[in-house]
Tab-separated table of C-alpha atoms and ligand atoms in Angstrom:
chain	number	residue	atom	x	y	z
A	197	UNK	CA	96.850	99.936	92.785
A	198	UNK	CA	97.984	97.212	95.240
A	199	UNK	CA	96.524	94.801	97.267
A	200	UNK	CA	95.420	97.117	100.174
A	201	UNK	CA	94.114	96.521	103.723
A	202	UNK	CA	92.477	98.912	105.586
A	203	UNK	CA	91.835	98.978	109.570
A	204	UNK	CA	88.152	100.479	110.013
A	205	UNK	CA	85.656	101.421	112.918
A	206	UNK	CA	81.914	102.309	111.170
A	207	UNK	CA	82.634	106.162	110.276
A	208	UNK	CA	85.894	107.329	109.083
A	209	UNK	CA	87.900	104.405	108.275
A	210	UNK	CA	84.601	103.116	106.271
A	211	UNK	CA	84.550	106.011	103.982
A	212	UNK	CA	88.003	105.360	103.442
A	213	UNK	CA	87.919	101.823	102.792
A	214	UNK	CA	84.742	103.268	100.040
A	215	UNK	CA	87.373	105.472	98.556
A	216	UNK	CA	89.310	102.285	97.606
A	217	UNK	CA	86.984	100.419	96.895
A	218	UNK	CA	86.051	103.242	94.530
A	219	UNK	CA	89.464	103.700	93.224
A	220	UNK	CA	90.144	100.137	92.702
A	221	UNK	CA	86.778	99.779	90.444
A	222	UNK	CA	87.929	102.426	88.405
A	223	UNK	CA	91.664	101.069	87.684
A	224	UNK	CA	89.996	97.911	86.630
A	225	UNK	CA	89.654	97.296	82.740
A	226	UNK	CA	86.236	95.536	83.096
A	227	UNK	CA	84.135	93.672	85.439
A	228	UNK	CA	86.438	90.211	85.338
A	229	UNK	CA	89.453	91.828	85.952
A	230	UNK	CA	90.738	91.370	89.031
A	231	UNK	CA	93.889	92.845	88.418
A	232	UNK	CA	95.616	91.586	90.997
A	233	UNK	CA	94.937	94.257	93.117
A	234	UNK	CA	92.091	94.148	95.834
A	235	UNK	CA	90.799	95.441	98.989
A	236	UNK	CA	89.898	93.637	102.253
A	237	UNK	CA	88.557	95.796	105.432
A	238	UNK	CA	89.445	94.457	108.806
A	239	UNK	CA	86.649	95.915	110.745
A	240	UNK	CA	85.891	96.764	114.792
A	241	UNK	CA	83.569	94.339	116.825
A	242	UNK	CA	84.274	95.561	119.899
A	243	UNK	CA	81.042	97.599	119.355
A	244	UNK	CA	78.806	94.816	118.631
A	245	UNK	CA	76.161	94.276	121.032
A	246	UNK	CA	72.738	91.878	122.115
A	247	UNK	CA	69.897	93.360	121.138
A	248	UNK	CA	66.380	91.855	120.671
A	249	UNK	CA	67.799	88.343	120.994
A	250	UNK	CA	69.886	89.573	117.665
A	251	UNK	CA	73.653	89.740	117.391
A	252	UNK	CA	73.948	93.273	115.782
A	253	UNK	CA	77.383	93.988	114.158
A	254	UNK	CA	77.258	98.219	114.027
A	255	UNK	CA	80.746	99.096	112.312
A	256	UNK	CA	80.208	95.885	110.411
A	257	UNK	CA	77.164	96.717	108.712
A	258	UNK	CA	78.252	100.599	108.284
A	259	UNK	CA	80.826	99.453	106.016
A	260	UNK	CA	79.069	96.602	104.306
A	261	UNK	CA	76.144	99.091	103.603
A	262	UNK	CA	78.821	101.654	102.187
A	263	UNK	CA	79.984	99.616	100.211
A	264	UNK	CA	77.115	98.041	98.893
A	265	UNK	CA	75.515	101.885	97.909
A	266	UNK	CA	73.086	101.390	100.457
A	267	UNK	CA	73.784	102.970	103.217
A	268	UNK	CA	71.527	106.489	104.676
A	269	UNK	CA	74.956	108.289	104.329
A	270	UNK	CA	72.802	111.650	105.276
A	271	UNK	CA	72.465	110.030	108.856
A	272	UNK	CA	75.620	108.424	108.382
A	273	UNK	CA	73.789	104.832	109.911
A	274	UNK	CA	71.244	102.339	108.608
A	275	UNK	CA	69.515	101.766	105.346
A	276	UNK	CA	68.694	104.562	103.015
A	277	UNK	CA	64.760	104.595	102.223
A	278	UNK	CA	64.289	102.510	105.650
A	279	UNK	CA	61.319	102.056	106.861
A	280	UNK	CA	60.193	101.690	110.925
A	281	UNK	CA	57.068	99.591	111.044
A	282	UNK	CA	59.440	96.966	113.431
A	283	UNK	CA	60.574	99.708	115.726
A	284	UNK	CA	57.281	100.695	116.176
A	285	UNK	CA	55.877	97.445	117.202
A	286	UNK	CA	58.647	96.644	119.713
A	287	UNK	CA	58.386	100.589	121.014
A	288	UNK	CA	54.813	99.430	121.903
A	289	UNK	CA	55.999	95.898	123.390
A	290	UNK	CA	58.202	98.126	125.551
A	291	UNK	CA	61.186	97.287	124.233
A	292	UNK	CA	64.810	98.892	124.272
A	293	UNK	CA	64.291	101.014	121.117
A	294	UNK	CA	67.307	103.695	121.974
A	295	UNK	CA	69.549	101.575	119.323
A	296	UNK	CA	67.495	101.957	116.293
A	297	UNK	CA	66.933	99.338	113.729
A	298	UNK	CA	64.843	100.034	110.680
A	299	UNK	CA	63.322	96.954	108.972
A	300	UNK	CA	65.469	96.418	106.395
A	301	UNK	CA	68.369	96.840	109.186
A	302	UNK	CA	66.521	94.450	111.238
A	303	UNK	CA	67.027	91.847	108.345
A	304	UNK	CA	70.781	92.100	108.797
A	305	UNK	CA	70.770	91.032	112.366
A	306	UNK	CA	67.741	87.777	112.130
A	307	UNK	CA	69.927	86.692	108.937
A	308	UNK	CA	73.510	87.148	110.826
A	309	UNK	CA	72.030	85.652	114.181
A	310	UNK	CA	70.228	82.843	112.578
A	311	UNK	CA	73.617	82.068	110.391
A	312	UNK	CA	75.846	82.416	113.811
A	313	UNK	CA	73.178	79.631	115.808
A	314	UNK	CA	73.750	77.539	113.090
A	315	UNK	CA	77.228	77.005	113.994
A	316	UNK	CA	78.878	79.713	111.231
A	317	UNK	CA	81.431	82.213	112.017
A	318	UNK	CA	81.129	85.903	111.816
A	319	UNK	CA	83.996	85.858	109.401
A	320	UNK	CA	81.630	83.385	107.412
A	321	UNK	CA	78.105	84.980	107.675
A	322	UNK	CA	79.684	89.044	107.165
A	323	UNK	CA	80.936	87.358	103.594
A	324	UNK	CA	77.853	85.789	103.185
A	325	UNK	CA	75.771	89.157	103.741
A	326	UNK	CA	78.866	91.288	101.557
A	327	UNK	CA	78.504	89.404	98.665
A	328	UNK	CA	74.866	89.382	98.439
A	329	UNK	CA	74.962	92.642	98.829
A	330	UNK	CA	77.343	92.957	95.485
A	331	UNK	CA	80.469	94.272	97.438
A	332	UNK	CA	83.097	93.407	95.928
A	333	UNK	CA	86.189	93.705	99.086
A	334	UNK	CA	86.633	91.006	101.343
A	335	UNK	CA	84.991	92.387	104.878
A	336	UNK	CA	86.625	90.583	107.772
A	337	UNK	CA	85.581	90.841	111.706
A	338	UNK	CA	88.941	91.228	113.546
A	339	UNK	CA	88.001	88.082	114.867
A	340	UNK	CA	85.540	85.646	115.439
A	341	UNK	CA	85.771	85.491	119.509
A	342	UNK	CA	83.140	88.331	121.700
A	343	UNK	CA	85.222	91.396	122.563
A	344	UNK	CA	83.101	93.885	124.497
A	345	UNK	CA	84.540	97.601	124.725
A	346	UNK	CA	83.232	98.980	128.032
A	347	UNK	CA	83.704	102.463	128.704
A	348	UNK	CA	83.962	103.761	132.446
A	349	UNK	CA	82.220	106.810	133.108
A	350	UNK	CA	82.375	108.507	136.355
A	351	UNK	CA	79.479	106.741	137.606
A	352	UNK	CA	80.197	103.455	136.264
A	353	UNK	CA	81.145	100.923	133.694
A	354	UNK	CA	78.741	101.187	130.483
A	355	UNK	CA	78.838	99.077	127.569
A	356	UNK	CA	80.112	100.605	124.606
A	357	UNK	CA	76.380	101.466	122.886
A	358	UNK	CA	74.637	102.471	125.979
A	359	UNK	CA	77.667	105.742	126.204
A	360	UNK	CA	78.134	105.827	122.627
A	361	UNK	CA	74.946	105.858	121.688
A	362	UNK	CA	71.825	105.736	124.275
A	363	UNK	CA	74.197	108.852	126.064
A	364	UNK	CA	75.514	110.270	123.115
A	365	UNK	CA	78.909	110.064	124.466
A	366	UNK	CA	78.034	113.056	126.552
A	367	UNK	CA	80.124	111.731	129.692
A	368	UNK	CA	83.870	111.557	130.024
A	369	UNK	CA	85.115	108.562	128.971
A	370	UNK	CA	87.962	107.589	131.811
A	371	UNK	CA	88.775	103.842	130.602
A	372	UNK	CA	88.325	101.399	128.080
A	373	UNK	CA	88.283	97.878	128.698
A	374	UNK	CA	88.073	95.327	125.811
A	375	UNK	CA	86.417	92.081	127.261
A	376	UNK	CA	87.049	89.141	125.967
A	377	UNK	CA	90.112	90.331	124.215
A	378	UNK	CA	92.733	87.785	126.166
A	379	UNK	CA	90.941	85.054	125.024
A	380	UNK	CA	90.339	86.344	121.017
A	381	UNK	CA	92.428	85.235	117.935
A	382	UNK	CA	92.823	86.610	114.488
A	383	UNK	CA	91.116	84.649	112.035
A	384	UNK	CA	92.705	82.677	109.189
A	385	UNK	CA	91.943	85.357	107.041
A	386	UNK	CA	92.862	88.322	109.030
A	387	UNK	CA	96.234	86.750	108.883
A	388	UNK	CA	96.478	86.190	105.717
A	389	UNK	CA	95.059	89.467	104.309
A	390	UNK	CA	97.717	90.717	106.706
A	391	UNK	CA	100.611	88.708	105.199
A	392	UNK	CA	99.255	89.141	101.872
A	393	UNK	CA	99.208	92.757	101.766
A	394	UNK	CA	101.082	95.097	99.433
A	395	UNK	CA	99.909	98.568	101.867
A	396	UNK	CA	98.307	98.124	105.323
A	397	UNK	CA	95.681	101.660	105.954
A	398	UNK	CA	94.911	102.260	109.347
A	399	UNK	CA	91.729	104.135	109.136
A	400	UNK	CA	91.136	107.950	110.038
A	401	UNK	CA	89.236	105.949	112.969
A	402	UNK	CA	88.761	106.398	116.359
A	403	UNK	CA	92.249	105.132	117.941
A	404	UNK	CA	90.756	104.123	121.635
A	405	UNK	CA	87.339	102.463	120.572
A	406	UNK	CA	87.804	101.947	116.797
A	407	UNK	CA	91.168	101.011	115.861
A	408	UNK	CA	92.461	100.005	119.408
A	409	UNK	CA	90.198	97.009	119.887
A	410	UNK	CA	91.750	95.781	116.331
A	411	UNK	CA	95.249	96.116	117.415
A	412	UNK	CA	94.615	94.562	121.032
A	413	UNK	CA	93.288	91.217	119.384
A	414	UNK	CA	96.464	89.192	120.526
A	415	UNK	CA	98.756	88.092	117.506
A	416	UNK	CA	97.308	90.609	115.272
A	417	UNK	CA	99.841	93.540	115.742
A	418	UNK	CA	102.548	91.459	115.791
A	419	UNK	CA	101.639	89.961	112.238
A	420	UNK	CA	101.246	93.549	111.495
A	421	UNK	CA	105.094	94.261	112.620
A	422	UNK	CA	106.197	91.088	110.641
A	423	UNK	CA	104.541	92.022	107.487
A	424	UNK	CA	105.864	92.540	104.565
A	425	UNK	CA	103.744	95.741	103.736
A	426	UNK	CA	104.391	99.742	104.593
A	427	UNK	CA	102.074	100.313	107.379
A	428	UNK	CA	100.600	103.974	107.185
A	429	UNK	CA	97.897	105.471	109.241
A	430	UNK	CA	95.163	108.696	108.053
A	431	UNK	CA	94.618	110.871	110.981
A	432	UNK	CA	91.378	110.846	111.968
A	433	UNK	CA	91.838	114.502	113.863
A	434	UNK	CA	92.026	117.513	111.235
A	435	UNK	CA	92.997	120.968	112.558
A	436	UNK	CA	92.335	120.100	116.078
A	437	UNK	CA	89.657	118.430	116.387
A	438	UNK	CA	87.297	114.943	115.305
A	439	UNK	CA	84.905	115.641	112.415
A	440	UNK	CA	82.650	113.713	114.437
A	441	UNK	CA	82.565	111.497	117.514
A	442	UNK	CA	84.766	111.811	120.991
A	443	UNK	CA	88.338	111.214	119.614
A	444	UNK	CA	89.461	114.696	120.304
A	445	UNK	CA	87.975	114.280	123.750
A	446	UNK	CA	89.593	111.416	124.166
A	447	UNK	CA	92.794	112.145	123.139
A	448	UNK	CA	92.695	115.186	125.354
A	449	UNK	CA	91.318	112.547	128.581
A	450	UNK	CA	94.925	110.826	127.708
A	451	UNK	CA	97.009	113.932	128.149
A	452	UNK	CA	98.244	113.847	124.834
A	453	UNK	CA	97.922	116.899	122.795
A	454	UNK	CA	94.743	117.165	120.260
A	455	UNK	CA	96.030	117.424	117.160
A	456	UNK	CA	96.697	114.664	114.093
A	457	UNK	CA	100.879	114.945	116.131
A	458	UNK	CA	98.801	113.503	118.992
A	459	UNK	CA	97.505	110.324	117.214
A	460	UNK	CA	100.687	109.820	115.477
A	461	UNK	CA	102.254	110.125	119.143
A	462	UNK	CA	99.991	107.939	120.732
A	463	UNK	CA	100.396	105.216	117.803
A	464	UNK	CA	104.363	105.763	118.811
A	465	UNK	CA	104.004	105.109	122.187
A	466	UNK	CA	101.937	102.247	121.974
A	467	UNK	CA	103.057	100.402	118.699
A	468	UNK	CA	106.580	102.103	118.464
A	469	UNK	CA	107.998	102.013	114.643
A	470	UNK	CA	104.499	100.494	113.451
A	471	UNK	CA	103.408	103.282	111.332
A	472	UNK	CA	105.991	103.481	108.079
A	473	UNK	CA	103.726	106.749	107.245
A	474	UNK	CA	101.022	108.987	108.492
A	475	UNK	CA	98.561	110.535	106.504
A	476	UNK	CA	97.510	114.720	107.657
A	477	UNK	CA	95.245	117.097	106.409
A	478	UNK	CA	96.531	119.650	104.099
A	479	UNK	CA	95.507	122.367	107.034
A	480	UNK	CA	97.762	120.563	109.223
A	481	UNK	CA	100.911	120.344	107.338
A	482	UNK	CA	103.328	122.277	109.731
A	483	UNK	CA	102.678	119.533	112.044
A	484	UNK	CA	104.784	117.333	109.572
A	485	UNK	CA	108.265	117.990	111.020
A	486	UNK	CA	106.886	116.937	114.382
A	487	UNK	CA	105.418	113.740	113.347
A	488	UNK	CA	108.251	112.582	110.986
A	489	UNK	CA	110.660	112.975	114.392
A	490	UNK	CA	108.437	110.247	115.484
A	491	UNK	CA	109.332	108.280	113.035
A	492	UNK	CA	106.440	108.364	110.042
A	493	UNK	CA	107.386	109.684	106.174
A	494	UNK	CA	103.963	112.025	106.893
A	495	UNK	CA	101.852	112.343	103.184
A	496	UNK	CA	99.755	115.864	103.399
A	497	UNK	CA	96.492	115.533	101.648
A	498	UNK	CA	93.026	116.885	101.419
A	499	UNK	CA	91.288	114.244	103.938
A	500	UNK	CA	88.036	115.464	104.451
A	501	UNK	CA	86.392	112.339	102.627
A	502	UNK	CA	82.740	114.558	101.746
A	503	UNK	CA	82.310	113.063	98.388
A	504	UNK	CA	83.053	109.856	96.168
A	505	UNK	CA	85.427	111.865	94.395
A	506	UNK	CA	87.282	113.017	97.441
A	507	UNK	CA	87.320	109.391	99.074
A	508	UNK	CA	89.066	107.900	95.482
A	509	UNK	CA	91.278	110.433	95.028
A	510	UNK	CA	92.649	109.970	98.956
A	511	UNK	CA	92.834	106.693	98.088
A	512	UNK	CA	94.907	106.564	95.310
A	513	UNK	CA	97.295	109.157	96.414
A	514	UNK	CA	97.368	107.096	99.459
A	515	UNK	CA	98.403	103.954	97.464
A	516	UNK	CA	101.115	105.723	94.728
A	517	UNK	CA	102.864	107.363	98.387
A	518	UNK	CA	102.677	104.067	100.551
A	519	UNK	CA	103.948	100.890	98.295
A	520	UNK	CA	107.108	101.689	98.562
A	521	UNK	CA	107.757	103.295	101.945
A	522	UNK	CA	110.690	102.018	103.515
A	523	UNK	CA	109.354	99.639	106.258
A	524	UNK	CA	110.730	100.695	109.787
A	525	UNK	CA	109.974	97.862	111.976
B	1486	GDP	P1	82.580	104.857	114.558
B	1486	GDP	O1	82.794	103.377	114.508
B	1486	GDP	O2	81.290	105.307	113.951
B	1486	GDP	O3	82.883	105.483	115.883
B	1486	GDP	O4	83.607	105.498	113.556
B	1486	GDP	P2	85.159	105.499	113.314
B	1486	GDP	O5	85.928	105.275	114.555
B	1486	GDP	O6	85.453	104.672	112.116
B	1486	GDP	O7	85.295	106.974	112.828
B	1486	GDP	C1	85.234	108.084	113.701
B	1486	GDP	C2	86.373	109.001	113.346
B	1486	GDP	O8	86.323	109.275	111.938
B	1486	GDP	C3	86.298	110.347	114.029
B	1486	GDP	O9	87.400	110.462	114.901
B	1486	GDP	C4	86.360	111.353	112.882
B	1486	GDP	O10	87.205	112.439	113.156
B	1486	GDP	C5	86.881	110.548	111.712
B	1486	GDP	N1	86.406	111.001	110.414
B	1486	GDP	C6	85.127	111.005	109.983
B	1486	GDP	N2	85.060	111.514	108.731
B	1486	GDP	C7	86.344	111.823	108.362
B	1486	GDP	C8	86.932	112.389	107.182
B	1486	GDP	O11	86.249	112.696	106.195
B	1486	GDP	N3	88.290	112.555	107.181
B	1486	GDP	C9	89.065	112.227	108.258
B	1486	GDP	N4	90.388	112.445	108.193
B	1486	GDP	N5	88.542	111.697	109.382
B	1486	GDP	C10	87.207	111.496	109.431
């Protein structure tokens, strides 16, 4: 394998960062060797929100749970075998209780909260909680500093839970603004998991509210342009539309057309010669001409990640294609 990052909001780009994680495990001769390969996740915080007093870290913890085998991947969120007896209580205290935390979820936040008022970074306490967990990547925050995504609606500006999830992303989304984002970094280790890297995998992720906040933290693209590593992006839009969540709306809001050409184009336009390849479903393949004019080698593929079989296999065809794309930045 390689020494891979991946880009990753909570859903899509998590199950691909499983599949390496998967893949890597399995190249490994036994539990010492390292290899030299590894994996580190650069995940979204632009959804993290304030809850109960609690710094909760959403697309964090989806991948950290993933990768840890403990994850409810039925509902896709949360602990598997949680339990609600804290939900219940604060339901009765009259609490927000629209953003659901089981017990065992709960845990998560008092332990990263408690960890953050005692003067540790997020980049610090999400190791801390990975590797007692047993998972074995590195899981990096894009960055340390608060980014909020807001989302304007036509009534107003919401933050990025109460229309993604208290709404159910049932309104239009019209804008996205990233607060905070001027005034964030990239971490140490961002930067040099960045420089590092022998393949860079943007996630099949949302681009506006997933992958977008990663790219926006200042400094962070451009290490991205200057790295040595082939760059290559999975689209997260398969014959038309998002296997789940608003990115086909989305892209449609933006004029672009809704298809995995779309992302690639709207990658193009806003991080032109970025992507070295891009990754399509095997039912999208005569959109390969298209995308390559954009610049992208495209790899076809089966990406609809169901399984642990599906996700490793992805992954490594992903890694044999990338390594040695020709980088055109
Ligand atoms: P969020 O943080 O939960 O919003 O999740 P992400 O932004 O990481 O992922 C949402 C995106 O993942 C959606 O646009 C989906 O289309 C995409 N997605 C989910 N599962 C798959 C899959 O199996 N294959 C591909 N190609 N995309 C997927």
């Amino acid at each position: 394998m390689a020494r891979v990052v991946v880009l990753a909001g909570g859903t899509g780009g998590a199950k691909l960062a499983h599949g390496f994680d998967l893949a890597l495990a399995a190249g490994r001769a036994g539990p010492g060797d390292a290899g030299g390969d590894d994996l580190t996740v650069i995940v979204n915080t632009g959804d993290d929100l304030e809850l109960h007093g609690l710094h909760v870290s959403p697309d964090i913890d989806m991948v950290v749970y993933l990768l840890a085998g403990i994850l409810d991947r039925e509902r896709g969120w949360g602990l598997a075998g949680e339990t609600w007896s804290a939900a219940a209580m604060l339901e009765r205290y009259g609490a927000p209780t629209w953003f659901r935390l089981g017990d065992g979820d709960l845990a998560t936040q008092v332990r990263r909260t408690e960890r953050l008022h005692a003067g540790a970074t997020l980049t610090a306490v999400t190791g801390e909680l990975a590797a007692a967990l047993g998972v074995r990547a590195r899981i990096l925050p894009m960055c340390d500093d608060p980014v909020r995504t807001r989302i304007r609606i036509d009534a107003g500006w919401l933050d990025f839970q109460e229309w993604f999830v208290r709404r159910r992303h049932a309104d239009d989304a019209r804008e996205v603004r990233l607060e905070g984002i001027a005034r964030a970094r990239p971490t140490r280790e961002v930067m040099a998991a960045i420089g590092g890297a022998g393949l860079v995998v943007v996630g099949p992720s949302n681009p506006f509210v997933s992958i977008g906040p990663i790219l926006a933290v200042p400094g962070l693209a451009d290490a991205l342009y200057a790295a040595p590593a082939p760059v290559v992006a999975v689209s997260p839009i398969v014959a038309g539309r998002a296997i789940k969540g608003p990115a086909d709306r989305m892209l449609a809001a933006t004029g672009i057309e809704v298809s995995a050409a779309g992302v690639a184009q709207y990658y193009a336009e806003r991080y032109p010669r970025l992507l070295d390849g891009f990754v399509v479903d095997r039912s999208d393949a005569a959109l390969a001409a298209r995308i390559e004019a954009l610049g992208p080698r495209v790899l076809v593929a089966d990406t609809l990640m169901t399984g642990d079989g599906e996700r490793a296999r992805l992954a490594s065809e992903i890694v044999a294609w990338g390594v040695s794309l020709a980088r055109l930045a």
